[in-house]
XYZ file of C-alpha atoms in Angstrom:
525
model
C 98.338 51.037 174.768
C 97.342 53.516 177.459
C 93.848 54.930 177.925
C 95.505 58.336 177.444
C 95.624 57.723 173.687
C 92.444 59.231 172.217
C 90.562 56.901 169.910
C 88.755 59.553 167.911
C 89.144 63.208 168.826
C 90.239 65.397 165.899
C 91.290 68.232 168.179
C 93.599 65.827 170.028
C 95.394 64.140 167.140
C 98.525 66.242 167.047
C 100.949 64.051 168.957
C 102.593 60.674 168.294
C 100.277 58.788 170.654
C 97.373 59.146 168.258
C 99.400 57.842 165.327
C 100.764 55.004 167.473
C 97.195 53.652 167.308
C 96.149 54.788 163.842
C 99.361 53.927 161.952
C 101.609 52.148 164.435
C 104.128 50.581 162.062
C 104.687 53.537 159.757
C 108.131 55.162 160.126
C 108.067 58.289 162.258
C 111.808 59.080 162.092
C 114.390 57.932 159.565
C 118.048 58.917 159.832
C 119.198 59.724 156.309
C 122.761 58.481 156.624
C 122.517 55.416 158.833
C 119.005 54.363 157.825
C 117.994 53.926 161.483
C 114.214 53.971 161.695
C 111.685 54.447 164.504
C 107.985 53.767 163.989
C 105.192 55.843 165.485
C 104.497 53.075 167.994
C 108.159 53.029 169.030
C 108.313 56.827 169.204
C 105.264 56.998 171.464
C 106.582 54.217 173.689
C 109.975 55.941 174.022
C 108.356 59.291 174.782
C 106.231 57.682 177.504
C 109.252 55.957 179.080
C 111.248 59.200 178.972
C 108.372 61.171 180.498
C 108.097 58.599 183.279
C 111.842 58.879 183.862
C 111.516 62.631 184.358
C 108.619 62.109 186.744
C 110.625 59.495 188.685
C 113.334 62.125 189.139
C 110.815 64.471 190.746
C 110.251 66.802 187.815
C 106.717 68.152 187.500
C 104.744 70.435 185.226
C 106.784 73.522 184.300
C 110.128 72.198 185.548
C 113.149 72.453 183.297
C 115.524 70.097 181.481
C 118.193 70.743 178.838
C 119.899 68.578 176.252
C 122.820 68.992 173.868
C 122.953 66.450 171.044
C 124.059 66.145 167.468
C 121.420 65.040 164.934
C 120.690 61.459 165.984
C 117.606 59.276 166.215
C 117.160 59.838 169.978
C 116.839 63.632 169.595
C 113.132 63.931 168.767
C 111.915 61.161 171.136
C 113.742 62.999 173.917
C 111.987 66.256 173.063
C 108.633 64.465 172.957
C 109.370 62.828 176.313
C 109.913 66.251 177.879
C 106.775 67.472 176.126
C 104.719 64.540 177.476
C 106.026 65.248 180.990
C 104.893 68.879 180.838
C 108.404 70.277 181.093
C 110.118 73.302 179.675
C 112.908 71.892 177.542
C 115.941 73.630 176.084
C 117.785 72.187 173.103
C 121.314 73.582 173.097
C 123.586 73.929 170.084
C 126.152 71.133 169.885
C 128.637 73.636 168.418
C 129.024 75.691 171.600
C 132.132 75.907 173.741
C 132.150 74.671 177.348
C 131.526 78.155 178.732
C 128.651 78.856 176.330
C 127.017 75.504 176.982
C 127.386 75.764 180.752
C 125.908 79.259 180.758
C 122.693 78.120 179.032
C 122.293 74.972 181.145
C 122.720 77.022 184.321
C 120.667 80.021 183.175
C 117.628 77.973 182.134
C 117.519 76.266 185.531
C 117.841 72.756 184.140
C 117.395 70.060 186.781
C 118.321 67.363 184.259
C 120.955 67.560 181.526
C 121.365 65.012 178.728
C 124.168 64.849 176.161
C 126.307 62.407 174.154
C 129.992 61.557 173.670
C 129.935 64.121 170.843
C 130.528 66.753 173.575
C 132.960 64.671 175.642
C 135.825 67.156 175.263
C 133.987 69.924 177.177
C 131.842 68.014 179.678
C 134.214 68.164 182.651
C 134.087 71.963 182.487
C 130.321 71.993 181.938
C 129.728 69.671 184.887
C 131.871 71.787 187.194
C 130.091 74.973 186.126
C 126.510 73.655 186.524
C 126.186 72.519 190.157
C 122.391 72.931 190.186
C 121.855 70.067 187.739
C 120.452 67.136 189.751
C 120.782 64.336 187.172
C 123.028 63.886 184.137
C 122.686 61.285 181.393
C 124.663 60.227 178.340
C 123.106 58.902 175.120
C 125.139 56.621 172.870
C 128.141 55.895 175.061
C 129.693 56.255 178.493
C 130.676 59.626 179.941
C 132.129 60.471 183.357
C 129.500 61.624 185.865
C 126.682 60.814 183.413
C 124.395 57.796 183.808
C 123.530 55.692 180.732
C 120.305 57.182 179.420
C 119.232 54.014 177.605
C 119.333 51.957 180.817
C 117.386 54.555 182.775
C 114.702 54.772 180.081
C 114.369 50.993 179.683
C 113.611 50.669 183.402
C 110.544 52.912 183.124
C 106.934 52.091 182.318
C 105.742 52.579 178.735
C 102.278 53.620 179.945
C 101.073 57.176 179.524
C 99.481 59.040 182.412
C 95.974 60.318 181.513
C 96.714 63.482 183.483
C 99.860 64.487 181.566
C 99.819 68.039 180.210
C 101.841 69.325 177.266
C 105.195 70.970 177.874
C 106.910 73.579 175.720
C 110.371 74.507 174.539
C 112.407 77.394 175.930
C 114.955 78.063 173.229
C 117.733 80.614 173.369
C 118.194 83.542 171.020
C 121.444 85.472 170.821
C 121.635 88.363 173.244
C 122.344 91.946 172.230
C 124.495 92.374 175.334
C 126.632 89.342 174.745
C 124.826 86.377 176.270
C 121.934 84.460 174.679
C 118.538 84.726 176.324
C 115.836 82.125 176.749
C 112.520 82.914 175.069
C 110.039 81.995 177.779
C 106.591 81.339 176.388
C 103.499 80.987 178.537
C 102.981 77.368 179.594
C 99.294 76.497 179.797
C 98.243 73.081 181.213
C 96.653 71.628 178.067
C 96.027 67.914 177.353
C 98.515 66.074 175.157
C 97.554 66.433 171.527
C 95.924 69.838 171.791
C 96.329 71.464 168.371
C 99.685 73.101 167.703
C 100.419 76.125 165.541
C 103.007 74.347 163.342
C 100.639 71.475 162.568
C 97.927 73.976 161.681
C 100.330 75.972 159.499
C 101.410 72.812 157.692
C 97.829 71.837 156.914
C 96.297 75.170 156.020
C 99.225 77.009 154.404
C 101.265 74.230 152.823
C 98.534 71.669 152.176
C 100.389 69.044 154.200
C 98.515 65.834 154.984
C 99.031 62.862 157.313
C 101.116 60.224 155.615
C 103.523 62.689 153.999
C 107.308 62.779 154.312
C 109.245 65.764 155.660
C 112.962 66.298 155.004
C 114.903 68.082 157.753
C 118.414 68.994 156.529
C 119.379 71.342 159.380
C 120.630 70.912 162.968
C 117.641 69.955 165.113
C 118.652 72.248 167.976
C 117.612 75.320 165.971
C 114.109 76.548 166.760
C 112.532 76.138 163.305
C 113.834 72.602 162.607
C 112.880 71.416 166.092
C 109.423 72.966 166.090
C 108.623 71.932 162.528
C 109.762 68.352 163.110
C 107.650 68.170 166.260
C 104.688 69.722 164.459
C 104.948 67.432 161.456
C 105.275 64.357 163.693
C 102.120 65.509 165.446
C 100.484 65.607 162.029
C 101.489 62.009 161.343
C 104.323 62.769 158.933
C 107.504 60.723 158.516
C 110.603 62.823 159.294
C 113.811 62.211 157.324
C 116.650 63.673 159.413
C 119.964 64.432 157.723
C 122.905 64.007 160.066
C 124.614 66.777 158.072
C 123.486 68.789 155.069
C 124.872 67.851 151.684
C 123.370 69.440 148.549
C 123.361 66.417 146.249
C 122.348 63.994 148.986
C 119.379 66.274 149.733
C 118.135 65.835 146.174
C 118.733 62.084 146.337
C 116.701 61.866 149.554
C 113.786 63.777 148.020
C 113.656 61.224 145.209
C 114.351 58.142 147.354
C 111.725 58.876 150.002
C 109.173 60.746 147.889
C 109.589 63.808 150.128
C 106.497 66.022 150.173
C 107.523 68.740 152.641
C 110.847 70.282 153.617
C 112.425 73.308 155.246
C 115.610 75.093 154.188
C 117.729 78.176 154.673
C 118.854 80.237 151.649
C 122.445 78.997 151.941
C 121.205 75.490 151.168
C 119.435 76.786 148.064
C 122.670 78.422 146.932
C 124.664 75.216 147.355
C 122.102 73.147 145.462
C 121.994 75.680 142.632
C 125.787 75.495 142.336
C 125.639 71.795 141.513
C 126.320 70.965 137.880
C 123.225 71.008 135.695
C 123.723 67.314 134.992
C 123.716 66.516 138.719
C 120.601 68.588 139.368
C 118.750 66.961 136.470
C 119.597 63.501 137.785
C 117.038 63.644 140.615
C 113.239 63.710 140.540
C 111.902 66.331 142.964
C 108.339 66.312 141.629
C 106.900 64.909 144.880
C 107.606 68.178 146.709
C 104.476 70.025 147.760
C 106.174 72.504 150.082
C 109.744 73.796 150.262
C 109.628 76.184 153.197
C 112.337 78.689 154.016
C 112.932 81.374 156.598
C 115.697 82.386 159.052
C 117.548 84.687 156.634
C 116.773 86.916 153.643
C 116.935 85.011 150.363
C 118.542 86.806 147.400
C 115.939 87.534 144.751
C 117.835 85.744 141.964
C 118.364 82.661 144.122
C 114.700 82.333 145.000
C 113.571 82.924 141.426
C 115.883 80.131 140.251
C 114.518 77.768 142.918
C 110.927 78.447 141.827
C 111.933 77.891 138.193
C 113.524 74.571 139.185
C 111.116 73.172 141.785
C 107.933 74.914 140.688
C 105.566 77.103 142.743
C 106.100 75.057 145.899
C 108.490 77.509 147.612
C 107.001 79.178 150.686
C 108.551 81.782 152.953
C 107.664 83.107 156.363
C 109.105 85.745 158.680
C 108.852 85.123 162.399
C 111.049 84.613 165.425
C 111.555 82.176 168.260
C 109.352 84.564 170.226
C 106.218 83.671 168.221
C 104.611 87.112 168.521
C 103.848 87.487 164.825
C 104.136 85.853 161.420
C 104.208 86.929 157.790
C 103.818 84.482 154.917
C 104.122 84.372 151.148
C 103.638 81.662 148.558
C 105.507 81.493 145.250
C 102.853 83.296 143.231
C 102.655 86.286 145.574
C 106.436 86.435 145.845
C 106.867 86.511 142.052
C 104.465 89.458 141.973
C 106.343 91.141 144.855
C 110.006 90.003 144.510
C 111.959 90.235 147.750
C 108.974 90.274 150.081
C 108.766 88.101 153.178
C 104.991 88.142 152.919
C 101.903 89.615 154.489
C 100.896 89.291 158.120
C 99.031 86.142 159.084
C 99.490 86.437 162.833
C 99.636 89.869 164.379
C 99.559 93.154 162.485
C 102.795 94.521 161.003
C 103.490 98.091 162.069
C 106.467 100.205 160.916
C 107.659 102.825 163.419
C 110.363 105.479 163.595
C 112.963 105.868 166.341
C 110.479 107.834 168.443
C 107.867 105.082 168.226
C 105.589 106.886 165.764
C 103.852 104.753 163.145
C 105.132 105.425 159.624
C 103.119 105.469 156.405
C 103.293 102.868 153.652
C 106.631 102.741 151.846
C 108.748 104.350 154.575
C 111.524 102.377 156.252
C 111.524 101.892 160.005
C 111.505 99.395 162.834
C 109.290 96.346 162.236
C 106.822 95.598 165.039
C 104.024 93.089 165.408
C 100.827 94.223 167.096
C 99.668 91.263 169.142
C 98.264 90.273 172.517
C 100.969 87.608 172.879
C 103.387 88.412 175.677
C 106.898 86.978 175.629
C 109.434 87.097 178.430
C 113.195 86.800 178.035
C 114.290 84.559 180.881
C 116.260 86.419 183.573
C 116.446 89.574 181.427
C 113.726 92.145 182.186
C 115.677 94.833 180.294
C 115.659 92.826 177.059
C 111.995 92.016 177.608
C 111.182 95.709 177.988
C 113.366 96.774 175.046
C 111.532 94.405 172.680
C 108.151 96.011 173.460
C 106.552 99.306 172.603
C 103.453 100.090 174.595
C 101.080 97.299 175.547
C 100.709 95.525 172.223
C 103.784 96.068 170.009
C 106.881 93.854 169.981
C 109.902 93.644 167.685
C 112.549 91.161 166.584
C 114.935 94.062 165.959
C 114.609 94.244 162.175
C 114.099 97.226 159.890
C 111.874 97.238 156.813
C 108.926 98.694 154.931
C 105.435 97.772 153.773
C 104.179 98.213 150.219
C 100.708 99.295 149.135
C 99.469 95.689 149.180
C 100.657 95.063 152.731
C 103.705 92.993 151.786
C 106.695 93.355 154.114
C 110.302 93.817 152.942
C 113.316 93.510 155.261
C 116.049 96.056 154.667
C 118.264 95.948 157.757
C 118.629 94.836 161.362
C 118.493 97.501 164.009
C 120.469 95.447 166.509
C 123.172 94.563 163.923
C 122.408 90.894 164.249
C 124.233 88.807 161.636
C 122.562 85.823 159.974
C 125.168 83.583 158.390
C 123.878 80.415 156.772
C 120.684 80.640 158.807
C 122.481 81.018 162.160
C 121.735 84.128 164.246
C 124.840 85.880 165.571
C 124.842 88.991 167.721
C 128.191 90.763 167.338
C 128.381 92.044 170.903
C 129.376 88.626 172.172
C 132.253 88.461 169.664
C 133.285 92.050 170.349
C 133.439 91.324 174.080
C 136.004 88.582 173.426
C 138.179 90.426 170.917
C 138.337 93.605 172.959
C 140.216 91.676 175.658
C 143.073 90.737 173.324
C 146.116 92.780 174.350
C 146.754 93.987 170.788
C 143.227 95.379 170.332
C 142.429 98.982 171.163
C 138.930 99.080 169.659
C 136.795 96.646 167.660
C 133.548 96.480 165.727
C 132.043 93.217 164.477
C 129.637 93.431 161.543
C 128.002 91.256 158.914
C 129.352 91.721 155.399
C 128.104 90.209 152.113
C 128.802 86.555 151.375
C 127.357 85.008 148.229
C 126.979 81.560 149.792
C 125.951 82.362 153.366
C 124.200 85.714 152.884
C 126.453 87.337 155.447
C 129.733 86.495 157.085
C 131.284 87.813 160.281
C 133.990 90.443 159.925
C 135.944 92.208 162.662
C 137.154 95.750 162.054
C 139.973 96.391 164.514
C 141.926 99.398 165.738
C 145.227 98.255 167.215
C 147.229 99.484 170.161
C 150.256 99.420 167.842
C 149.094 100.009 164.253
C 152.375 98.680 162.877
C 151.434 95.177 164.110
C 148.652 94.862 161.491
C 149.025 91.976 159.093
C 148.052 88.430 158.200
C 149.757 86.880 161.224
C 147.828 89.028 163.682
C 144.609 88.427 161.747
C 145.041 84.662 162.196
C 145.920 85.155 165.862
C 142.776 87.199 166.546
C 140.551 84.659 164.800
C 142.150 81.792 166.745
C 141.826 83.773 170.001
C 138.122 84.228 169.377
C 137.604 80.572 168.450
C 139.247 79.473 171.671
C 136.328 81.018 173.566
C 133.349 81.043 171.209
C 131.714 78.697 168.736
C 133.475 79.139 165.405
C 130.294 80.301 163.668
C 130.313 83.411 165.891
C 133.932 84.276 165.110
C 135.191 86.488 162.289
C 136.259 84.860 159.048
C 138.307 87.958 158.237
C 139.765 90.933 160.096
C 140.317 94.402 158.668
C 142.600 96.863 160.418
C 141.835 100.601 160.696
C 143.721 103.508 162.178
C 140.534 104.596 163.932
C 136.926 103.472 164.228
C 134.099 105.984 163.675
C 133.012 106.875 167.187
C 131.166 109.919 168.506
C 132.996 111.860 171.248
C 130.523 110.305 173.711
C 131.862 106.869 172.756
C 128.958 105.741 170.538
C 130.183 103.642 167.644
C 128.743 104.575 164.254
C 128.546 100.985 163.081
C 126.186 102.039 160.293
C 129.049 103.899 158.589
C 131.167 100.739 158.598
C 128.345 98.567 157.303
C 127.560 101.029 154.522
C 131.123 100.701 153.188
C 130.813 96.942 152.766
C 127.229 96.952 151.487
C 127.678 99.839 149.037
C 125.778 99.344 145.791
C 123.211 96.933 147.275
C 119.523 97.646 147.833
C 119.536 96.156 151.320
C 122.043 95.907 154.155
C 121.353 92.276 155.077
């Protein structure tokens, strides 16, 4: 083992290299479906080989790579390899179309791109559209113009370089003007193993300890699953990765592996609660110490039922990929303040009106975090500026209020972002596609209530020829959108209107449309 692995330095324990010495043979990653397993020693060795591969290709501290993979055992070692090499790394959704995928790979400035045969159907287009990529690799099978990743990694040294510095992710959030934007965090040259915020959160908020087991039921390319899996691995926790979420299998995995920690989105709670009582009672979930959720508002009744079922182990936080602030609530505080997303733990929550004036307790307005942390949206100075107010306030674009005890409640999204099943969708991208259909005169895309997913995407369309409205055209518009965008971004339903509510200046009063569909509810998300 390399001299770079610290023998005893508590502040430098939060990476797999430490656990490769302390607990070498314990599983680090277990794939839930296939049973494939990788120990901490194997994970560290793979990460070192991958980091050395990047260095052999000429990539240095702060350079960029991107990868697009389904949930598979190579995913997290690849991320750690980029981290060991001091790179910025972008995990890209495996659900994107060729155009969407190529845009992100090109925009982030990736010098290396890694994928699998899962994306074989779009790779010719992606390759043609990303000429700045210097090296391409395929994991798990042959692909045209992509070298076998396994062979390239096996040829590298398994030794760590004592001078390696930690890298960081640059993940993409949906863009209000149609294209997603990379959240570019400051990259400081810190030694491998320097304490991470997720590891600290796990220990101090959730009581997580080395030797635990963490269940990850979501796609790893999302920011929270990726960062939490990396953080928990740094803490010495075994990660159980589900290839695809299934409600009953999730319960079976908790029992089978004695899962102590987990992270969910509210849609998963809903699907588990809909299982028959007999099925739910079949599985022992008493090992759970922390069931963490975020990403989307959780209906009050759903969360109360989960606490009744699993006990006071349900935790919630509100934050963004940007990392400029964080609120947190445990089960006890939430039961005393139903619907809250917690009190501020990082940054101060400030509610402001449209003119930027701070509002008093109880009044609804834009949610800002007061913090010294500065975040840049890659290649988008306008979005960077729009997310800030003055020198120390930044927003994720949500609307809410604070109560007398400092607990935050979300009530709406200023930018009309839709969160469906935990996936962020900005409607502008969908509107830009639909508006080009020859039958469409005007279009608004909004989030409307869905009992399972929280929200679903709906298009409200004004036609060139109103008489053409009907089920056939609805199916055509949905198919047209899906031919150019990931299906999760496309409308599930289309409503036709004679006219959309626009001001004479052209401004669309989307709030009026949303209010129709959310009538009778306390919130509009």
